[in-house]
Short mmCIF file of C-alpha atoms in Angstrom, two decimals:
data_model
loop_
_atom_site.label_atom_id
_atom_site.label_comp_id
_atom_site.label_asym_id
_atom_site.label_seq_id
_atom_site.Cartn_x
_atom_site.Cartn_y
_atom_site.Cartn_z
CA MET G 231 -0.13 -0.24 0.14
CA LYS G 232 2.99 2.39 1.08
CA ASN G 233 4.72 1.55 -2.35
CA VAL G 234 1.21 2.63 -3.96
CA LEU G 235 1.34 5.71 -2.12
CA LEU G 236 4.77 6.45 -3.22
CA VAL G 237 3.89 6.16 -6.78
CA LEU G 238 0.58 8.09 -6.76
CA LEU G 239 2.58 10.91 -5.13
CA SER G 240 5.50 11.04 -7.69
CA VAL G 241 2.64 11.13 -10.61
CA ALA G 242 0.91 13.95 -9.24
CA THR G 243 4.33 15.83 -8.77
CA VAL G 244 5.39 15.05 -11.83
CA VAL G 245 1.82 16.31 -13.43
CA VAL G 246 2.04 19.40 -11.12
CA ASN G 247 5.74 20.36 -12.47
CA ALA G 248 4.53 19.84 -16.09
CA GLN G 249 1.33 22.35 -15.64
CA ASP G 250 4.05 24.76 -14.55
CA ARG G 251 6.08 23.95 -17.90
CA PRO G 252 4.56 26.07 -20.99
CA GLN G 253 3.96 24.19 -23.91
CA ARG G 254 6.36 23.47 -26.84
CA GLY G 255 6.04 25.38 -30.33
CA PRO G 256 3.81 27.98 -31.45
CA TYR G 257 0.04 27.10 -31.87
CA ASN G 258 -2.56 27.91 -34.28
CA THR G 259 -5.37 27.19 -31.66
CA LEU G 260 -6.34 30.54 -29.89
CA PRO G 261 -8.59 31.10 -27.07
CA GLY G 262 -12.23 30.97 -27.52
CA GLY G 263 -12.05 28.03 -29.35
CA VAL G 264 -10.66 29.87 -32.63
CA VAL G 265 -8.66 27.49 -34.55
CA ASP G 266 -6.04 29.68 -37.14
CA GLY G 267 -6.45 27.59 -40.06
CA VAL G 268 -7.93 24.22 -41.50
CA ALA G 269 -6.67 22.08 -38.73
CA ILE G 270 -5.26 21.89 -35.61
CA GLN G 271 -1.48 21.46 -35.90
CA ASP G 272 0.04 18.48 -34.49
CA GLU G 273 2.18 19.12 -31.50
CA VAL G 274 4.14 16.55 -29.39
CA PRO G 275 6.07 18.27 -27.15
CA VAL G 276 7.83 15.11 -25.60
CA ARG G 277 9.32 13.90 -29.50
CA ALA G 278 12.55 13.07 -28.80
CA LYS G 279 15.44 13.16 -31.08
CA VAL G 280 16.41 10.11 -33.34
CA GLU G 281 19.63 8.73 -31.90
CA TYR G 282 22.92 8.97 -34.01
CA GLU G 283 24.22 6.06 -36.12
CA TYR G 284 26.80 4.36 -33.18
CA VAL G 285 30.05 5.02 -34.77
CA ARG G 286 32.95 2.54 -32.95
CA ALA G 287 36.57 4.50 -32.94
CA SER G 288 38.01 1.39 -34.66
CA ASP G 289 35.75 2.10 -37.59
CA VAL G 290 36.52 5.65 -38.24
CA ALA G 291 39.38 5.24 -41.11
CA TRP G 292 39.59 9.30 -41.76
CA GLN G 293 38.40 12.11 -39.48
CA LYS G 294 38.85 16.06 -40.59
CA ARG G 295 37.31 18.87 -37.83
CA VAL G 296 35.75 21.60 -39.76
CA PHE G 297 34.33 24.92 -38.60
CA SER G 298 31.68 26.86 -40.87
CA ARG G 299 29.78 29.61 -41.27
CA ILE G 300 26.04 29.60 -41.68
CA ASP G 301 25.14 33.34 -42.97
CA ALA G 302 21.92 34.93 -42.58
CA ARG G 303 22.74 37.03 -45.81
CA GLU G 304 22.48 32.94 -48.01
CA LYS G 305 18.64 32.78 -49.38
CA MET G 306 19.26 29.11 -48.50
CA ASN G 307 19.48 30.01 -44.52
CA HIS G 308 16.57 32.19 -44.30
CA ASP G 309 14.30 29.41 -43.02
CA ILE G 310 16.75 29.58 -40.13
CA PHE G 311 16.91 32.99 -39.37
CA LEU G 312 13.33 33.64 -40.02
CA PRO G 313 10.74 35.21 -38.81
CA TYR G 314 12.29 37.94 -36.57
CA ASP G 315 11.39 38.68 -33.23
CA ALA G 316 11.09 42.04 -30.72
CA PHE G 317 11.37 42.99 -27.56
CA ASP G 318 9.03 46.09 -25.95
CA GLY G 319 10.91 48.47 -24.69
CA ASP G 320 13.00 51.78 -25.37
CA LEU G 321 16.54 52.55 -25.45
CA ALA G 322 16.15 54.76 -22.51
CA SER G 323 14.70 51.98 -20.13
CA GLY G 324 15.56 48.51 -21.73
CA SER G 325 13.54 45.60 -22.44
CA LEU G 326 10.09 45.34 -20.77
CA TYR G 327 10.45 41.50 -21.20
CA ARG G 328 11.43 40.09 -17.61
CA PRO G 329 9.99 36.50 -16.51
CA SER G 330 10.26 35.82 -13.22
CA ASN G 331 8.99 32.19 -13.79
CA ALA G 332 8.47 29.31 -16.61
CA SER G 333 4.73 30.57 -17.21
CA GLU G 334 5.63 34.00 -17.83
CA ILE G 335 8.35 33.17 -20.87
CA ASP G 336 5.82 33.88 -23.47
CA ASP G 337 5.06 37.31 -22.40
CA PRO G 338 3.47 39.31 -24.91
CA THR G 339 6.53 41.85 -24.77
CA TRP G 340 8.30 39.23 -26.43
CA ASN G 341 6.44 39.77 -29.70
CA LYS G 342 6.90 36.31 -31.64
CA ASP G 343 5.23 34.83 -34.82
CA GLN G 344 2.18 32.79 -34.40
CA ARG G 345 2.97 30.23 -36.40
CA ARG G 346 6.88 29.69 -36.49
CA TRP G 347 9.96 30.66 -34.95
CA SER G 348 13.73 31.34 -36.01
CA LEU G 349 16.43 29.46 -34.79
CA TRP G 350 17.58 32.17 -32.30
CA THR G 351 14.36 32.70 -30.40
CA ILE G 352 13.86 29.03 -30.00
CA MET G 353 17.63 29.09 -28.39
CA MET G 354 16.67 32.04 -26.27
CA ARG G 355 13.52 30.40 -24.94
CA HIS G 356 15.02 27.26 -23.84
CA ILE G 357 18.01 28.67 -22.29
CA PHE G 358 15.54 30.70 -20.18
CA LEU G 359 13.62 27.36 -19.63
CA GLY G 360 16.93 25.46 -18.26
CA ASP G 361 16.45 22.84 -21.15
CA LEU G 362 20.04 24.10 -22.80
CA THR G 363 23.53 24.22 -21.44
CA VAL G 364 25.43 27.76 -22.08
CA TYR G 365 28.66 27.34 -23.01
CA ARG G 366 31.32 30.48 -22.97
CA VAL G 367 33.27 31.41 -25.76
CA ALA G 368 36.32 31.61 -23.39
CA SER G 369 37.38 31.19 -19.64
CA GLU G 370 36.25 33.73 -17.11
CA PHE G 371 40.19 34.08 -16.15
CA TYR G 372 41.74 33.78 -19.46
CA PRO G 373 38.90 35.98 -21.57
CA ASP G 374 41.33 36.09 -24.71
CA ALA G 375 41.64 32.76 -25.44
CA GLU G 376 38.53 32.28 -27.20
CA ASP G 377 37.99 28.28 -27.38
CA GLY G 378 34.94 28.03 -26.35
CA TYR G 379 34.18 25.89 -29.17
CA SER G 380 35.71 22.69 -27.08
CA LEU G 381 32.63 23.33 -24.40
CA LYS G 382 35.13 23.36 -21.81
CA TYR G 383 33.34 26.63 -20.21
CA PRO G 384 29.92 25.70 -19.12
CA ILE G 385 27.58 28.09 -16.68
CA GLN G 386 26.66 26.06 -14.28
CA ARG G 387 23.49 25.27 -13.25
CA GLN G 388 21.59 22.71 -10.76
CA GLY G 389 17.93 22.60 -12.21
CA GLN G 390 15.36 23.85 -15.12
CA ASN G 391 14.48 26.88 -12.97
CA ASP G 392 17.73 28.45 -12.34
CA TYR G 393 17.21 31.24 -14.43
CA PHE G 394 14.35 32.36 -12.17
CA GLU G 395 15.76 31.21 -9.09
CA VAL G 396 19.53 31.39 -8.97
CA LYS G 397 20.21 35.05 -8.85
CA LYS G 398 24.19 34.17 -9.95
CA TYR G 399 22.99 32.48 -13.28
CA ARG G 400 20.57 34.58 -14.19
CA ASN G 401 23.00 37.62 -14.39
CA ASP G 402 25.63 35.12 -16.25
CA VAL G 403 23.32 33.92 -18.91
CA ASN G 404 21.69 37.97 -19.16
CA ALA G 405 25.50 39.19 -19.94
CA LEU G 406 25.34 36.96 -23.16
CA LEU G 407 22.15 37.14 -24.19
CA ALA G 408 21.23 41.07 -23.54
CA SER G 409 23.64 44.24 -23.97
CA GLY G 410 23.49 46.46 -20.92
CA GLY G 411 25.11 47.76 -18.01
CA LEU G 412 24.95 48.30 -14.17
CA GLY G 413 21.86 49.84 -13.53
CA PRO G 414 21.88 53.83 -12.12
CA LYS G 415 22.99 54.37 -8.49
CA LEU G 416 20.34 54.81 -6.15
CA ARG G 417 20.70 57.93 -4.83
CA ILE G 418 18.49 60.12 -2.75
CA TYR G 419 18.21 63.98 -1.89
CA ARG G 420 18.88 65.18 1.50
CA PRO G 421 16.54 68.22 2.05
CA LEU G 422 18.44 69.51 5.49
CA SER G 423 21.78 68.92 3.93
CA GLU G 424 20.57 70.31 0.51
CA ASP G 425 22.80 67.64 -1.48
CA THR G 426 22.20 63.82 -3.03
CA MET G 427 23.97 61.17 -1.53
CA ASP G 428 24.18 57.70 -3.09
CA VAL G 429 22.85 54.99 -0.66
CA ILE G 430 25.99 52.26 0.55
CA LYS G 431 25.23 49.00 1.45
CA THR G 432 26.55 48.30 4.84
CA ALA G 433 27.38 45.21 6.61
CA GLN G 434 23.64 45.44 8.46
CA THR G 435 20.24 44.24 6.80
CA LEU G 436 18.23 46.62 5.15
CA THR G 437 15.70 46.55 7.95
CA GLU G 438 18.65 47.37 10.38
CA TYR G 439 19.75 49.93 8.18
CA LEU G 440 16.35 51.45 7.58
CA ASP G 441 15.99 51.56 11.68
CA SER G 442 19.26 53.44 12.08
CA LEU G 443 18.24 56.46 9.68
CA ARG G 444 14.02 56.00 10.83
CA SER G 445 14.45 59.44 12.89
CA ASP G 446 16.78 61.46 10.68
CA PRO G 447 14.26 63.67 8.28
CA ASP G 448 16.89 63.49 5.94
CA TYR G 449 16.61 60.63 4.64
CA GLU G 450 12.61 60.60 4.48
CA GLU G 451 12.98 59.78 0.83
CA LEU G 452 14.41 56.55 1.45
CA PHE G 453 11.13 55.14 3.21
CA GLY G 454 9.12 56.40 0.14
CA ILE G 455 10.78 53.75 -1.98
CA ASP G 456 9.17 50.38 -2.48
CA GLN G 457 10.02 48.40 0.09
CA THR G 458 10.14 45.47 -2.27
CA LYS G 459 12.06 47.08 -4.31
CA LEU G 460 14.44 48.35 -2.40
CA GLN G 461 15.23 44.85 -0.29
CA GLU G 462 15.90 43.62 -3.80
CA TRP G 463 18.43 46.06 -4.71
CA TRP G 464 19.44 45.64 -1.33
CA ASN G 465 20.24 42.31 -1.60
CA PHE G 466 21.85 42.34 -4.94
CA ALA G 467 24.92 44.93 -4.03
CA THR G 468 27.76 44.08 -2.40
CA VAL G 469 29.01 45.38 1.38
CA ASN G 470 30.58 49.09 1.13
CA SER G 471 29.34 49.51 -2.93
CA PRO G 472 26.85 51.48 -4.00
CA VAL G 473 23.09 50.08 -4.13
CA ARG G 474 22.00 50.29 -7.47
CA LYS G 475 18.48 49.83 -9.40
CA GLU G 476 18.02 47.10 -11.93
CA ALA G 477 20.11 46.69 -14.55
CA ILE G 478 19.35 48.68 -17.78
CA SER G 479 19.50 46.09 -20.45
CA MET G 480 18.07 44.76 -24.07
CA PHE G 481 17.83 41.23 -25.10
CA VAL G 482 19.25 40.66 -28.40
CA PRO G 483 16.30 39.98 -31.13
CA SER G 484 16.93 37.43 -33.87
CA ASN G 485 17.59 40.60 -36.71
CA ASN G 486 20.73 41.31 -34.68
CA ILE G 487 21.93 37.82 -35.50
CA VAL G 488 24.48 37.59 -38.25
CA ALA G 489 25.29 33.45 -38.95
CA PHE G 490 25.58 30.69 -36.91
CA HIS G 491 28.88 29.06 -36.33
CA ILE G 492 29.00 25.04 -36.28
CA LYS G 493 31.75 22.86 -35.25
CA GLU G 494 31.22 19.50 -37.05
CA ASP G 495 33.44 16.37 -37.65
CA TRP G 496 33.67 15.07 -41.08
CA TYR G 497 34.33 11.34 -40.98
CA PHE G 498 34.68 7.88 -43.20
CA ASP G 499 32.93 5.27 -41.55
CA LYS G 500 34.05 1.73 -43.38
CA GLU G 501 31.63 -0.36 -40.87
CA ARG G 502 28.81 1.84 -43.23
CA SER G 503 31.57 2.64 -46.15
CA ILE G 504 29.97 6.16 -46.04
CA LEU G 505 31.50 9.44 -45.67
CA ASP G 506 29.59 11.25 -42.71
CA LYS G 507 29.33 14.69 -41.19
CA ARG G 508 27.86 15.10 -37.54
CA ILE G 509 27.58 18.53 -36.03
CA ILE G 510 29.53 19.04 -32.67
CA SER G 511 28.16 22.33 -31.56
CA ILE G 512 26.89 25.56 -32.75
CA ALA G 513 27.12 29.45 -31.70
CA PRO G 514 25.22 32.54 -32.91
CA VAL G 515 27.17 35.53 -34.14
CA ALA G 516 26.28 38.58 -33.32
CA ARG G 517 28.16 42.41 -34.02
CA TYR G 518 30.28 43.39 -30.90
CA THR G 519 32.37 46.91 -30.56
CA PHE G 520 35.90 46.71 -31.94
CA ASN G 521 38.64 47.05 -29.30
CA GLU G 522 42.11 48.56 -31.04
CA PRO G 523 44.80 45.93 -30.09
CA GLU G 524 47.95 47.68 -28.29
CA GLU G 525 51.06 47.00 -30.15
CA GLY G 526 52.13 42.92 -29.57
CA GLU G 527 48.88 42.10 -27.99
CA LEU G 528 45.84 40.16 -29.33
CA PRO G 529 42.66 41.97 -29.79
CA THR G 530 40.14 41.88 -26.94
CA ARG G 531 36.03 41.30 -27.42
CA GLY G 532 34.37 44.63 -27.24
CA GLU G 533 30.30 45.55 -25.71
CA LEU G 534 27.38 43.79 -27.43
CA LEU G 535 25.52 46.11 -30.05
CA ILE G 536 21.87 46.14 -30.36
CA TYR G 537 20.53 46.93 -33.87
CA ASP G 538 17.24 48.78 -34.36
CA GLN G 539 14.77 48.47 -36.94
CA LEU G 540 16.64 50.87 -39.18
CA GLY G 541 19.96 48.89 -38.67
CA LYS G 542 21.75 51.42 -36.54
CA PRO G 543 23.88 49.88 -33.76
CA TYR G 544 23.21 51.34 -30.15
CA LEU G 545 25.85 50.72 -27.07
CA PHE G 546 24.56 51.59 -23.63
CA SER G 547 26.93 53.87 -21.92
CA SER G 548 27.54 54.11 -18.40
CA LEU G 549 27.53 57.93 -18.58
CA THR G 550 23.88 58.78 -19.15
CA ASN G 551 22.42 55.45 -18.57
CA VAL G 552 20.81 55.11 -21.70
CA PHE G 553 21.56 53.28 -24.85
CA GLU G 554 23.48 55.87 -27.27
CA GLU G 555 24.43 55.52 -31.15
CA HIS G 556 27.54 54.01 -31.61
CA GLU G 557 29.55 55.25 -34.81
CA GLY G 558 33.03 53.39 -34.35
CA ARG G 559 34.32 50.30 -35.76
CA VAL G 560 32.17 46.97 -35.56
CA GLU G 561 33.31 43.11 -35.34
CA GLU G 562 31.33 39.81 -35.67
CA ARG G 563 31.80 37.36 -32.99
CA GLU G 564 30.55 34.50 -31.40
CA MET G 565 28.10 34.66 -28.29
CA PHE G 566 28.06 31.28 -26.95
CA TRP G 567 28.50 27.55 -27.98
CA LEU G 568 25.93 25.07 -27.22
CA TYR G 569 25.72 21.20 -27.70
CA PHE G 570 24.27 20.21 -30.80
CA ASP G 571 23.25 16.91 -29.28
CA GLU G 572 21.37 18.88 -26.49
CA LEU G 573 19.78 21.20 -29.07
CA ARG G 574 18.36 18.58 -31.03
CA ASN G 575 15.59 17.27 -28.37
CA VAL G 576 14.92 21.05 -28.43
CA ILE G 577 14.32 21.68 -32.38
CA ILE G 578 12.58 18.35 -33.38
CA ASN G 579 9.81 20.28 -31.98
CA TYR G 580 9.80 22.95 -34.20
CA TYR G 581 9.05 23.78 -37.63
CA VAL G 582 10.81 25.08 -40.73
CA TYR G 583 8.88 27.04 -43.40
CA ASN G 584 7.97 25.24 -46.89
CA ASP G 585 7.81 27.77 -49.64
CA LYS G 586 6.06 24.82 -51.44
CA ASN G 587 3.69 23.49 -49.12
CA ASP G 588 2.37 24.87 -46.03
CA ALA G 589 1.05 21.37 -44.83
CA GLN G 590 4.43 19.81 -45.24
CA TRP G 591 6.96 21.44 -42.64
CA MET G 592 9.88 19.81 -41.95
CA SER G 593 11.53 20.53 -38.43
CA PHE G 594 14.58 22.21 -37.69
CA ASP G 595 16.36 18.63 -36.64
CA ASP G 596 15.85 17.39 -40.68
CA LEU G 597 16.83 20.77 -41.81
CA PHE G 598 20.41 20.01 -40.19
CA TRP G 599 19.96 16.53 -40.58
CA LYS G 600 19.30 17.26 -44.02
CA ARG G 601 22.09 19.74 -44.65
CA LYS G 602 19.40 21.92 -46.17
CA PHE G 603 21.28 25.05 -45.61
CA ALA G 604 24.49 26.53 -47.14
CA SER G 605 27.47 27.13 -45.34
CA THR G 606 31.37 28.66 -45.83
CA ILE G 607 34.32 27.04 -44.20
CA TYR G 608 36.39 29.14 -42.34
CA ARG G 609 38.43 26.97 -40.15
CA VAL G 610 39.87 23.24 -40.65
CA SER G 611 42.00 21.12 -38.02
CA ASP G 612 45.59 21.66 -39.09
CA LYS G 613 49.05 21.77 -37.12
CA PHE G 614 48.89 25.50 -37.12
CA ASP G 615 45.50 25.67 -35.42
CA ARG G 616 44.63 28.66 -37.40
CA GLU G 617 41.45 30.25 -39.63
CA LEU G 618 41.52 30.62 -43.19
CA GLU G 619 41.46 34.56 -42.90
CA ASP G 620 44.67 34.21 -40.98
CA TYR G 621 46.42 33.37 -44.55
CA LYS G 622 43.72 33.87 -46.91
CA PHE G 623 42.36 37.45 -47.23
CA GLY G 624 38.65 38.10 -48.83
CA VAL G 625 37.88 36.38 -51.68
CA ASP G 626 40.77 34.10 -51.40
CA ALA G 627 39.59 32.99 -48.23
CA LEU G 628 36.27 31.78 -50.05
CA TYR G 629 38.00 29.85 -52.82
CA GLU G 630 40.18 28.15 -50.15
CA SER G 631 37.20 27.26 -48.40
CA GLU G 632 36.05 25.70 -51.70
CA ARG G 633 39.40 23.99 -52.48
CA ILE G 634 39.17 22.14 -48.97
CA LYS G 635 35.57 20.82 -49.61
CA GLU G 636 36.70 19.66 -53.16
CA ARG G 637 40.00 18.13 -51.83
CA ILE G 638 37.35 16.13 -49.50
CA ARG G 639 35.63 14.83 -51.95
CA ASP G 640 38.34 14.12 -54.17
CA TRP G 641 39.45 11.90 -51.40
CA GLU G 642 36.08 10.10 -51.08
CA HIS G 643 35.81 9.72 -54.95
CA ASP G 644 39.39 8.09 -55.14
CA LEU G 645 38.63 6.06 -52.19
CA TRP G 646 36.17 4.45 -54.33
CA HIS G 647 38.22 4.81 -58.05
CA PHE G 648 39.66 1.30 -58.95
#
């Protein structure tokens, strides 16, 4: 009897947790029994990826590590980057989209298409929901060596709800997904002293701090602030540092993503007698400010830029606490890396637009499996550990990319040539 009760309690717990999680994917069913279409779209939120073919190390007769760029400007790649999403807000106050729990993940302040989403929208949503592990592009201690494609620097999480419940994890993730800076300092006017003062956190609790000032009319403004907000700002600050309001930030919308970089292995499996390709990791690419390196030093990563609908870049200014138009040089860099096999469990449930038939959409997983995208090689494994642009420039780098592809095809062709 006890075992039966334990099973029932476990099932009930799973059901309750499942109800707290939002459903996957856009739907064509609306409140009030409205169906936006002829039929209700099939949606299988528990559909899992088809596992890759098992490959033994002894069966890999040849292998090459290849890094490729999936560019948003390529017509064949539009299905990956479209449709665009947008976040409500402005450059003065930042993004209004600030989900506090999983049920708010599809808040209307994140404007998304009703029927389908871009790969970036899907990535962001499931990073928030805790379904994907985010890997930094470089170590926190050695940020100049950007070797994050090896998936060595994960942002550690304990559970699916860490984004909503663990402040450090949320801040680490937002630092990669959003452009912004520290919030403005909490500053109050003191009428008797006729000056303004920054509120500095002490070793006291907020209640103790306020009690020590309650009888002083100079600090009357401090007691007029919402106590819940004040407690949140106080908790976030460190001792002997200024208490700051919420950080002003803008999440990166999908039209700011200029490419995806993929790391894959091309190998020959002699057991199946096939030259196969397998994506290992994937990274979104956005634009950052360019930091001119000092003589003899490597260039360092700049600040993430936000582009408006007119294509103008904006950068957060710590002096004015607003986003200002950036007129300097920019460069493209990877934002973070994701383990592609983990991502497949997510994108198997989202569909890609079909130009020829709205009733036959393939999933994003199918798109990558069938390699229905255009890519350009920018790096391959070699003894110099370098990118193509380190020794070829401009058009010559594109020619070198095609030459590498052709060399691999020739290798496969020669394998069967007698």
